[in-house]
Amino acid sequence: MSGGLVAFPTETVYGLGADARNDWAVRGIFAAKGRPADNPLIVHVPSAEEAQAIAVLDGRAQALAARFWPGPLTLVLVARTGVSLVARAGLSTVAVRCPDHPLALALLRLTGRPIAAPSANRSGRPSPTSALDVLEELDGRIDAVLDGGVCRIGVESTVVDATGEHLTLLRPGGLPREAIEEVTGAVLSPSHEPGQSKSPGLRHRHYAPSVPVLVVDPGADAVLEALRTYPAASVLCTVETAEAIASAVPGLQILTIGRRGDAGTAARRLFGALRELERHRPEAIIAESLAEDRMGLAVMDRLRRAAAAAGSDH
Ligand code: TXA
Ligand code: MG
């Protein structure tokens, strides 16, 4: 790695990587994405041992890493030296994760250095879950993309702040909070101080396709009602709801996110479906809600942020 930008697959979404120790390379990530400089990046490592070199892992963090790495868990830890302050957005902490993907791990081992990598989308857009998605977002702005096919999980990692007395959930993601709570034996408190979220990225516009997203209650009735307000909308819903509404509204464009109760499939399909639907420039995307447990929590977080972004331009 000589300061270049390489997009690579992980089990969650594609990342846009650069040498985490190189200020200049890391600035390139922010520039390519149009990412605000106050939003720190996740630093990827090939193992927990490598994490120890750049961050302080107490017993609790070591237990989580031992149980869930490689995997979709990012730990916010007290930083040691070694990671560019640009990547950390000037913070004394650093977000670290070990991705569970052979290409990502090969890249980390071959380069022999930590790789800073946010999701490989333009700032505010849905995350890419295929190499083609990456090119759609960043072609001409990056040096290479490693094609590993479609991402297995489909939403980003779960971000947990492990710097305080209690663990806090900064971003729900590919590792269900319930799985973490089983290991720690304690409830993972969400970080809910509106407007002053500890995860800087959550202040910003996110996951938004180029058309408005409307999140409605589960079931065919709520979707049909929303269609009365937005007759030229497209629909993202469960298989069951699709079956119920398809005959009622001929010609309606519907993409399904799997069967009701299968939030894992919903997560895998979510960002790709938003991209596919926006290509047809509907008036709006009407998205059916899922139950907010396990993977459903991460899916609903992304949908709500996509919906909240409508009309906002900060
Ligand atoms: O699955 C993922 O996590 C993907 C893949 C590529 O690993 N990466 C990803 O990165 O989603 P990004 O930059 O899109 O999201 C990083 C999140 C942001 O919400 C950011 O604010 C938060 O992690 N974050 C990073 N460093 C932090 C820190 N020191 N303290 C609190 N939050 C931090
Ligand atoms: Mg992102």
mmCIF file of C-alpha atoms and ligand atoms in Angstrom:
data_model
loop_
_atom_site.group_PDB
_atom_site.id
_atom_site.type_symbol
_atom_site.label_atom_id
_atom_site.label_comp_id
_atom_site.label_asym_id
_atom_site.label_seq_id
_atom_site.Cartn_x
_atom_site.Cartn_y
_atom_site.Cartn_z
ATOM 1 C CA MET A 1 0.000 0.000 0.000
ATOM 2 C CA SER A 2 1.536 3.295 -1.029
ATOM 3 C CA GLY A 3 -1.226 5.674 -0.115
ATOM 4 C CA GLY A 4 -3.744 4.370 -2.641
ATOM 5 C CA LEU A 5 -7.454 3.768 -2.125
ATOM 6 C CA VAL A 6 -8.704 0.199 -2.485
ATOM 7 C CA ALA A 7 -12.321 -0.837 -2.113
ATOM 8 C CA PHE A 8 -12.686 -4.364 -0.743
ATOM 9 C CA PRO A 9 -15.466 -6.707 0.325
ATOM 10 C CA THR A 10 -16.240 -7.554 3.918
ATOM 11 C CA GLU A 11 -18.993 -9.786 5.258
ATOM 12 C CA THR A 12 -21.072 -6.652 5.999
ATOM 13 C CA VAL A 13 -20.620 -4.133 3.169
ATOM 14 C CA TYR A 14 -17.758 -3.025 0.899
ATOM 15 C CA GLY A 15 -15.176 -0.774 2.540
ATOM 16 C CA LEU A 16 -12.993 1.940 1.030
ATOM 17 C CA GLY A 17 -9.572 1.227 2.452
ATOM 18 C CA ALA A 18 -6.303 3.077 2.905
ATOM 19 C CA ASP A 19 -3.259 2.738 5.155
ATOM 20 C CA ALA A 20 -4.584 3.816 8.561
ATOM 21 C CA ARG A 21 -1.150 5.159 9.561
ATOM 22 C CA ASN A 22 -0.828 7.472 6.574
ATOM 23 C CA ASP A 23 -2.519 10.894 7.034
ATOM 24 C CA TRP A 24 -2.350 11.659 3.359
ATOM 25 C CA ALA A 25 -3.922 8.354 2.305
ATOM 26 C CA VAL A 26 -6.657 8.699 4.907
ATOM 27 C CA ARG A 27 -7.454 12.227 3.704
ATOM 28 C CA GLY A 28 -7.990 10.633 0.303
ATOM 29 C CA ILE A 29 -10.801 8.501 1.741
ATOM 30 C CA PHE A 30 -12.604 11.560 3.102
ATOM 31 C CA ALA A 31 -12.157 13.357 -0.222
ATOM 32 C CA ALA A 32 -13.388 10.434 -2.369
ATOM 33 C CA LYS A 33 -16.513 9.986 -0.243
ATOM 34 C CA GLY A 34 -17.193 13.652 0.415
ATOM 35 C CA ARG A 35 -17.216 12.653 4.076
ATOM 36 C CA PRO A 36 -17.213 15.335 6.798
ATOM 37 C CA ALA A 37 -13.807 15.411 8.521
ATOM 38 C CA ASP A 38 -15.428 15.100 11.965
ATOM 39 C CA ASN A 39 -16.734 11.601 11.255
ATOM 40 C CA PRO A 40 -14.050 9.052 12.237
ATOM 41 C CA LEU A 41 -13.316 5.855 10.316
ATOM 42 C CA ILE A 42 -13.284 2.227 11.398
ATOM 43 C CA VAL A 43 -9.810 0.701 11.428
ATOM 44 C CA HIS A 44 -9.600 -2.909 10.272
ATOM 45 C CA VAL A 45 -7.140 -5.438 11.675
ATOM 46 C CA PRO A 46 -6.543 -9.134 10.911
ATOM 47 C CA SER A 47 -6.747 -10.267 14.547
ATOM 48 C CA ALA A 48 -7.232 -9.173 18.147
ATOM 49 C CA GLU A 49 -3.441 -9.239 18.646
ATOM 50 C CA GLU A 50 -3.088 -6.647 15.904
ATOM 51 C CA ALA A 51 -5.809 -4.584 17.582
ATOM 52 C CA GLN A 52 -3.717 -4.491 20.767
ATOM 53 C CA ALA A 53 -1.041 -2.592 18.878
ATOM 54 C CA ILE A 54 -3.332 0.343 18.106
ATOM 55 C CA ALA A 55 -5.867 0.302 20.956
ATOM 56 C CA VAL A 56 -6.286 -0.683 24.597
ATOM 57 C CA LEU A 57 -8.406 -3.821 25.006
ATOM 58 C CA ASP A 58 -9.440 -4.431 28.608
ATOM 59 C CA GLY A 59 -10.681 -7.865 29.719
ATOM 60 C CA ARG A 60 -14.213 -7.078 28.584
ATOM 61 C CA ALA A 61 -13.102 -5.994 25.118
ATOM 62 C CA GLN A 62 -10.823 -9.015 24.831
ATOM 63 C CA ALA A 63 -13.729 -11.321 25.663
ATOM 64 C CA LEU A 64 -15.912 -9.708 22.982
ATOM 65 C CA ALA A 65 -13.112 -9.886 20.428
ATOM 66 C CA ALA A 66 -12.412 -13.521 21.276
ATOM 67 C CA ARG A 67 -16.064 -14.391 20.841
ATOM 68 C CA PHE A 68 -17.019 -12.308 17.792
ATOM 69 C CA TRP A 69 -13.881 -11.621 15.712
ATOM 70 C CA PRO A 70 -13.550 -12.019 12.869
ATOM 71 C CA GLY A 71 -17.089 -10.720 12.532
ATOM 72 C CA PRO A 72 -19.488 -7.764 12.313
ATOM 73 C CA LEU A 73 -18.569 -6.124 15.641
ATOM 74 C CA THR A 74 -16.719 -2.805 15.878
ATOM 75 C CA LEU A 75 -15.306 -1.815 19.259
ATOM 76 C CA VAL A 76 -14.636 1.821 20.129
ATOM 77 C CA LEU A 77 -11.547 1.720 22.335
ATOM 78 C CA VAL A 78 -8.969 4.057 23.825
ATOM 79 C CA ALA A 79 -6.392 4.616 21.095
ATOM 80 C CA ARG A 80 -2.687 3.958 21.343
ATOM 81 C CA THR A 81 -0.423 5.658 18.840
ATOM 82 C CA GLY A 82 -0.208 4.238 15.337
ATOM 83 C CA VAL A 83 -3.485 5.249 13.736
ATOM 84 C CA SER A 84 -3.649 8.576 11.935
ATOM 85 C CA LEU A 85 -5.469 11.287 13.885
ATOM 86 C CA VAL A 86 -7.195 12.129 10.608
ATOM 87 C CA ALA A 87 -8.828 8.663 10.614
ATOM 88 C CA ARG A 88 -9.837 9.186 14.262
ATOM 89 C CA ALA A 89 -11.224 12.662 13.513
ATOM 90 C CA GLY A 90 -8.991 13.960 16.276
ATOM 91 C CA LEU A 91 -10.527 11.736 18.986
ATOM 92 C CA SER A 92 -8.619 9.922 21.724
ATOM 93 C CA THR A 93 -10.546 6.774 20.816
ATOM 94 C CA VAL A 94 -10.418 4.497 17.793
ATOM 95 C CA ALA A 95 -13.051 2.180 16.298
ATOM 96 C CA VAL A 96 -11.561 -1.245 15.500
ATOM 97 C CA ARG A 97 -12.867 -4.356 13.840
ATOM 98 C CA CYS A 98 -11.634 -7.617 12.336
ATOM 99 C CA PRO A 99 -13.712 -8.426 9.238
ATOM 100 C CA ASP A 100 -14.838 -11.968 8.442
ATOM 101 C CA HIS A 101 -14.029 -12.130 4.751
ATOM 102 C CA PRO A 102 -11.144 -13.957 3.059
ATOM 103 C CA LEU A 103 -10.306 -11.076 0.682
ATOM 104 C CA ALA A 104 -10.356 -8.489 3.463
ATOM 105 C CA LEU A 105 -8.184 -10.671 5.684
ATOM 106 C CA ALA A 106 -5.774 -11.372 2.806
ATOM 107 C CA LEU A 107 -5.459 -7.645 2.128
ATOM 108 C CA LEU A 108 -4.773 -6.954 5.810
ATOM 109 C CA ARG A 109 -2.172 -9.715 6.061
ATOM 110 C CA LEU A 110 -0.442 -8.835 2.778
ATOM 111 C CA THR A 111 -0.158 -5.138 3.561
ATOM 112 C CA GLY A 112 0.772 -5.847 7.176
ATOM 113 C CA ARG A 113 -0.827 -2.686 8.435
ATOM 114 C CA PRO A 114 -4.151 -1.511 9.837
ATOM 115 C CA ILE A 115 -6.560 -0.354 7.148
ATOM 116 C CA ALA A 116 -8.967 2.510 7.733
ATOM 117 C CA ALA A 117 -12.158 1.826 5.814
ATOM 118 C CA PRO A 118 -15.578 3.389 5.925
ATOM 119 C CA SER A 119 -18.318 1.972 3.734
ATOM 120 C CA ALA A 120 -17.404 2.559 0.068
ATOM 121 C CA ASN A 121 -20.272 4.920 -0.797
ATOM 122 C CA ARG A 122 -20.498 8.663 -1.285
ATOM 123 C CA SER A 123 -21.274 10.217 2.072
ATOM 124 C CA GLY A 124 -24.981 9.943 2.908
ATOM 125 C CA ARG A 125 -25.772 7.244 0.347
ATOM 126 C CA PRO A 126 -26.732 3.594 0.880
ATOM 127 C CA SER A 127 -23.714 1.357 1.516
ATOM 128 C CA PRO A 128 -22.453 -0.813 -1.363
ATOM 129 C CA THR A 129 -22.948 -4.558 -1.126
ATOM 130 C CA SER A 130 -21.359 -5.501 -4.465
ATOM 131 C CA ALA A 131 -18.339 -4.370 -6.487
ATOM 132 C CA LEU A 132 -20.684 -2.862 -9.068
ATOM 133 C CA ASP A 133 -22.341 -0.782 -6.335
ATOM 134 C CA VAL A 134 -18.898 0.527 -5.412
ATOM 135 C CA LEU A 135 -18.218 1.579 -9.004
ATOM 136 C CA GLU A 136 -21.627 3.240 -9.197
ATOM 137 C CA GLU A 137 -20.610 5.328 -6.177
ATOM 138 C CA LEU A 138 -16.908 5.932 -6.613
ATOM 139 C CA ASP A 139 -15.701 5.053 -10.124
ATOM 140 C CA GLY A 140 -12.900 7.435 -11.111
ATOM 141 C CA ARG A 141 -12.191 8.410 -7.491
ATOM 142 C CA ILE A 142 -10.472 5.246 -6.288
ATOM 143 C CA ASP A 143 -7.540 3.124 -7.437
ATOM 144 C CA ALA A 144 -9.039 -0.352 -7.357
ATOM 145 C CA VAL A 145 -11.891 -2.517 -6.190
ATOM 146 C CA LEU A 146 -11.508 -6.152 -5.150
ATOM 147 C CA ASP A 147 -14.565 -8.054 -6.349
ATOM 148 C CA GLY A 148 -15.762 -10.573 -3.788
ATOM 149 C CA GLY A 149 -19.327 -10.840 -5.009
ATOM 150 C CA VAL A 150 -22.314 -9.865 -2.892
ATOM 151 C CA CYS A 151 -21.844 -9.292 0.853
ATOM 152 C CA ARG A 152 -23.182 -12.038 3.099
ATOM 153 C CA ILE A 153 -24.668 -9.813 5.837
ATOM 154 C CA GLY A 154 -25.592 -6.675 3.915
ATOM 155 C CA VAL A 155 -25.689 -4.070 6.704
ATOM 156 C CA GLU A 156 -22.690 -2.561 8.492
ATOM 157 C CA SER A 157 -21.111 -3.830 11.681
ATOM 158 C CA THR A 158 -22.568 -3.228 15.131
ATOM 159 C CA VAL A 159 -20.610 -0.418 16.812
ATOM 160 C CA VAL A 160 -20.140 -0.718 20.581
ATOM 161 C CA ASP A 161 -18.421 1.883 22.755
ATOM 162 C CA ALA A 162 -16.236 -0.042 25.197
ATOM 163 C CA THR A 163 -14.464 2.958 26.714
ATOM 164 C CA GLY A 164 -16.908 3.654 29.551
ATOM 165 C CA GLU A 165 -18.049 1.757 32.615
ATOM 166 C CA HIS A 166 -20.998 0.336 30.687
ATOM 167 C CA LEU A 167 -20.931 -0.826 27.091
ATOM 168 C CA THR A 168 -23.120 1.301 24.846
ATOM 169 C CA LEU A 169 -24.576 0.495 21.475
ATOM 170 C CA LEU A 170 -23.591 3.296 19.088
ATOM 171 C CA ARG A 171 -24.934 1.671 15.931
ATOM 172 C CA PRO A 172 -27.046 -1.490 15.585
ATOM 173 C CA GLY A 173 -25.667 -3.709 12.849
ATOM 174 C CA GLY A 174 -24.777 -7.149 11.599
ATOM 175 C CA LEU A 175 -24.167 -8.593 15.062
ATOM 176 C CA PRO A 176 -27.468 -8.627 16.995
ATOM 177 C CA ARG A 177 -27.281 -6.814 20.324
ATOM 178 C CA GLU A 178 -28.861 -9.896 21.901
ATOM 179 C CA ALA A 179 -25.752 -11.893 20.984
ATOM 180 C CA ILE A 180 -23.534 -9.361 22.753
ATOM 181 C CA GLU A 181 -25.791 -9.285 25.802
ATOM 182 C CA GLU A 182 -25.558 -13.074 26.047
ATOM 183 C CA VAL A 183 -21.784 -12.766 26.397
ATOM 184 C CA THR A 184 -21.675 -9.790 28.771
ATOM 185 C CA GLY A 185 -24.714 -10.755 30.810
ATOM 186 C CA ALA A 186 -25.753 -7.088 30.878
ATOM 187 C CA VAL A 187 -28.177 -5.040 28.837
ATOM 188 C CA LEU A 188 -26.425 -3.029 26.158
ATOM 189 C CA SER A 189 -27.653 0.518 26.624
ATOM 190 C CA PRO A 190 -28.308 2.542 23.512
ATOM 191 C CA SER A 191 -26.572 5.900 23.342
ATOM 192 C CA HIS A 192 -29.505 8.243 23.215
ATOM 193 C CA GLU A 193 -28.606 11.810 23.798
ATOM 194 C CA PRO A 194 -30.296 13.385 20.794
ATOM 195 C CA GLY A 195 -28.092 15.787 18.899
ATOM 196 C CA GLN A 196 -24.997 14.808 20.831
ATOM 197 C CA SER A 197 -24.573 11.209 19.854
ATOM 198 C CA LYS A 198 -21.219 9.773 20.840
ATOM 199 C CA SER A 199 -20.910 8.204 17.421
ATOM 200 C CA PRO A 200 -20.162 11.217 15.276
ATOM 201 C CA GLY A 201 -21.363 9.540 12.101
ATOM 202 C CA LEU A 202 -24.894 9.276 13.381
ATOM 203 C CA ARG A 203 -25.343 13.040 13.305
ATOM 204 C CA HIS A 204 -25.037 13.051 9.569
ATOM 205 C CA ARG A 205 -27.449 12.265 6.783
ATOM 206 C CA HIS A 206 -27.287 8.564 5.953
ATOM 207 C CA TYR A 207 -28.342 5.658 3.763
ATOM 208 C CA ALA A 208 -30.468 7.866 1.551
ATOM 209 C CA PRO A 209 -31.354 6.923 -2.007
ATOM 210 C CA SER A 210 -32.140 9.797 -4.351
ATOM 211 C CA VAL A 211 -35.912 9.488 -3.843
ATOM 212 C CA PRO A 212 -37.879 9.942 -0.583
ATOM 213 C CA VAL A 213 -38.355 6.891 1.633
ATOM 214 C CA LEU A 214 -41.553 6.416 3.623
ATOM 215 C CA VAL A 215 -41.541 3.784 6.387
ATOM 216 C CA VAL A 216 -44.992 2.335 7.135
ATOM 217 C CA ASP A 217 -46.412 -0.152 9.646
ATOM 218 C CA PRO A 218 -46.238 -3.879 8.861
ATOM 219 C CA GLY A 219 -48.982 -5.346 6.684
ATOM 220 C CA ALA A 220 -50.749 -4.689 3.398
ATOM 221 C CA ASP A 221 -53.182 -2.075 4.752
ATOM 222 C CA ALA A 222 -50.534 0.501 5.645
ATOM 223 C CA VAL A 223 -48.781 0.051 2.299
ATOM 224 C CA LEU A 224 -52.031 0.465 0.373
ATOM 225 C CA GLU A 225 -52.883 3.573 2.362
ATOM 226 C CA ALA A 226 -49.478 5.127 1.604
ATOM 227 C CA LEU A 227 -50.015 4.318 -2.073
ATOM 228 C CA ARG A 228 -53.133 6.465 -2.028
ATOM 229 C CA THR A 229 -50.916 9.429 -1.081
ATOM 230 C CA TYR A 230 -48.055 8.431 -3.411
ATOM 231 C CA PRO A 231 -49.664 6.592 -6.333
ATOM 232 C CA ALA A 232 -46.416 6.621 -8.336
ATOM 233 C CA ALA A 233 -44.335 5.107 -5.524
ATOM 234 C CA SER A 234 -42.497 1.773 -5.506
ATOM 235 C CA VAL A 235 -42.742 -0.684 -2.633
ATOM 236 C CA LEU A 236 -40.181 -2.573 -0.569
ATOM 237 C CA CYS A 237 -41.931 -5.190 1.555
ATOM 238 C CA THR A 238 -42.165 -8.773 2.773
ATOM 239 C CA VAL A 239 -43.199 -11.584 0.448
ATOM 240 C CA GLU A 240 -46.492 -11.907 2.312
ATOM 241 C CA THR A 241 -47.395 -8.242 1.845
ATOM 242 C CA ALA A 242 -46.296 -8.327 -1.796
ATOM 243 C CA GLU A 243 -48.669 -11.216 -2.429
ATOM 244 C CA ALA A 244 -51.489 -9.303 -0.770
ATOM 245 C CA ILE A 245 -51.047 -6.050 -2.693
ATOM 246 C CA ALA A 246 -49.799 -7.144 -6.137
ATOM 247 C CA SER A 247 -53.241 -7.937 -7.514
ATOM 248 C CA ALA A 248 -54.821 -4.874 -5.872
ATOM 249 C CA VAL A 249 -52.467 -2.457 -7.641
ATOM 250 C CA PRO A 250 -51.632 -3.595 -11.182
ATOM 251 C CA GLY A 251 -48.303 -2.380 -12.543
ATOM 252 C CA LEU A 252 -46.926 -1.532 -9.111
ATOM 253 C CA GLN A 253 -43.178 -1.995 -8.797
ATOM 254 C CA ILE A 254 -42.487 -4.178 -5.748
ATOM 255 C CA LEU A 255 -39.242 -5.602 -4.419
ATOM 256 C CA THR A 256 -39.366 -8.094 -1.585
ATOM 257 C CA ILE A 257 -36.996 -8.292 1.376
ATOM 258 C CA GLY A 258 -37.825 -11.908 2.206
ATOM 259 C CA ARG A 259 -40.488 -13.551 4.320
ATOM 260 C CA ARG A 260 -41.929 -11.910 7.435
ATOM 261 C CA GLY A 261 -39.708 -12.740 10.402
ATOM 262 C CA ASP A 262 -36.609 -13.321 8.249
ATOM 263 C CA ALA A 263 -34.704 -10.139 9.064
ATOM 264 C CA GLY A 264 -31.408 -11.708 7.987
ATOM 265 C CA THR A 265 -32.628 -11.859 4.409
ATOM 266 C CA ALA A 266 -34.033 -8.341 4.742
ATOM 267 C CA ALA A 267 -30.604 -7.076 5.830
ATOM 268 C CA ARG A 268 -28.884 -8.845 2.942
ATOM 269 C CA ARG A 269 -31.278 -7.358 0.392
ATOM 270 C CA LEU A 270 -31.879 -3.903 1.862
ATOM 271 C CA PHE A 271 -29.256 -1.653 0.276
ATOM 272 C CA GLY A 272 -29.320 -3.427 -3.084
ATOM 273 C CA ALA A 273 -33.089 -3.085 -3.191
ATOM 274 C CA LEU A 274 -32.972 0.646 -2.389
ATOM 275 C CA ARG A 275 -30.468 1.109 -5.235
ATOM 276 C CA GLU A 276 -32.545 -0.956 -7.636
ATOM 277 C CA LEU A 277 -35.737 0.920 -6.800
ATOM 278 C CA GLU A 278 -34.178 4.387 -7.073
ATOM 279 C CA ARG A 279 -32.992 3.591 -10.597
ATOM 280 C CA HIS A 280 -36.603 3.699 -11.751
ATOM 281 C CA ARG A 281 -37.064 7.159 -10.195
ATOM 282 C CA PRO A 282 -40.348 6.469 -8.399
ATOM 283 C CA GLU A 283 -42.121 9.295 -6.615
ATOM 284 C CA ALA A 284 -41.221 7.613 -3.315
ATOM 285 C CA ILE A 285 -40.146 4.271 -1.875
ATOM 286 C CA ILE A 286 -42.718 2.874 0.547
ATOM 287 C CA ALA A 287 -40.942 0.502 2.937
ATOM 288 C CA GLU A 288 -42.714 -1.938 5.236
ATOM 289 C CA SER A 289 -41.509 -2.014 8.861
ATOM 290 C CA LEU A 290 -39.979 -5.107 10.448
ATOM 291 C CA ALA A 291 -40.000 -6.202 14.075
ATOM 292 C CA GLU A 292 -37.123 -4.419 15.819
ATOM 293 C CA ASP A 293 -35.264 -7.307 17.337
ATOM 294 C CA ARG A 294 -32.104 -9.133 16.278
ATOM 295 C CA MET A 295 -31.258 -8.158 12.672
ATOM 296 C CA GLY A 296 -34.548 -6.292 12.414
ATOM 297 C CA LEU A 297 -33.108 -3.548 14.640
ATOM 298 C CA ALA A 298 -30.309 -2.816 12.164
ATOM 299 C CA VAL A 299 -32.642 -2.897 9.167
ATOM 300 C CA MET A 300 -35.118 -0.511 10.804
ATOM 301 C CA ASP A 301 -32.290 1.828 11.852
ATOM 302 C CA ARG A 302 -31.172 2.081 8.199
ATOM 303 C CA LEU A 303 -34.724 2.556 6.925
ATOM 304 C CA ARG A 304 -35.484 5.271 9.481
ATOM 305 C CA ARG A 305 -32.311 7.152 8.642
ATOM 306 C CA ALA A 306 -33.028 6.858 4.941
ATOM 307 C CA ALA A 307 -36.522 8.223 5.595
ATOM 308 C CA ALA A 308 -35.293 11.007 7.876
ATOM 309 C CA ALA A 309 -32.878 12.139 5.191
ATOM 310 C CA ALA A 310 -35.653 12.980 2.772
ATOM 311 C CA GLY A 311 -35.551 16.671 2.093
ATOM 312 C CA SER A 312 -32.555 17.254 4.365
ATOM 313 C CA ASP A 313 -29.326 18.335 2.783
ATOM 314 C CA HIS A 314 -26.869 18.734 5.657
HETATM 315 O O1 TXA B 1 -19.377 -2.941 8.529
HETATM 316 C C1 TXA B 1 -18.776 -1.889 8.684
HETATM 317 O O2 TXA B 1 -18.609 -1.378 9.798
HETATM 318 C C2 TXA B 1 -18.192 -1.206 7.439
HETATM 319 C C3 TXA B 1 -17.134 -2.125 6.860
HETATM 320 C C4 TXA B 1 -16.437 -1.530 5.679
HETATM 321 O O3 TXA B 1 -16.230 -2.486 7.864
HETATM 322 N N1 TXA B 1 -17.661 0.079 7.748
HETATM 323 C C5 TXA B 1 -18.452 1.131 8.084
HETATM 324 O O4 TXA B 1 -17.761 2.313 8.300
HETATM 325 O O5 TXA B 1 -19.639 1.061 8.165
HETATM 326 P P1 TXA B 1 -18.473 3.741 8.368
HETATM 327 O O6 TXA B 1 -17.372 4.726 8.380
HETATM 328 O O7 TXA B 1 -19.435 3.860 7.281
HETATM 329 O O8 TXA B 1 -19.129 3.783 9.773
HETATM 330 C C6 TXA B 1 -18.321 3.948 10.919
HETATM 331 C C7 TXA B 1 -19.167 4.324 12.107
HETATM 332 C C8 TXA B 1 -19.629 5.753 11.992
HETATM 333 O O9 TXA B 1 -20.948 5.850 12.522
HETATM 334 C C9 TXA B 1 -18.623 6.480 12.884
HETATM 335 O O10 TXA B 1 -19.114 7.691 13.407
HETATM 336 C C10 TXA B 1 -18.376 5.456 13.980
HETATM 337 O O11 TXA B 1 -18.370 4.231 13.301
HETATM 338 N N2 TXA B 1 -17.074 5.670 14.619
HETATM 339 C C11 TXA B 1 -15.849 5.535 14.082
HETATM 340 N N3 TXA B 1 -14.888 5.858 14.967
HETATM 341 C C12 TXA B 1 -15.528 6.204 16.106
HETATM 342 C C13 TXA B 1 -15.088 6.630 17.400
HETATM 343 N N4 TXA B 1 -13.799 6.780 17.693
HETATM 344 N N5 TXA B 1 -16.033 6.903 18.338
HETATM 345 C C14 TXA B 1 -17.354 6.736 18.055
HETATM 346 N N6 TXA B 1 -17.828 6.328 16.849
HETATM 347 C C15 TXA B 1 -16.926 6.066 15.895
HETATM 348 MG MG MG B 2 -21.037 4.356 6.112
#
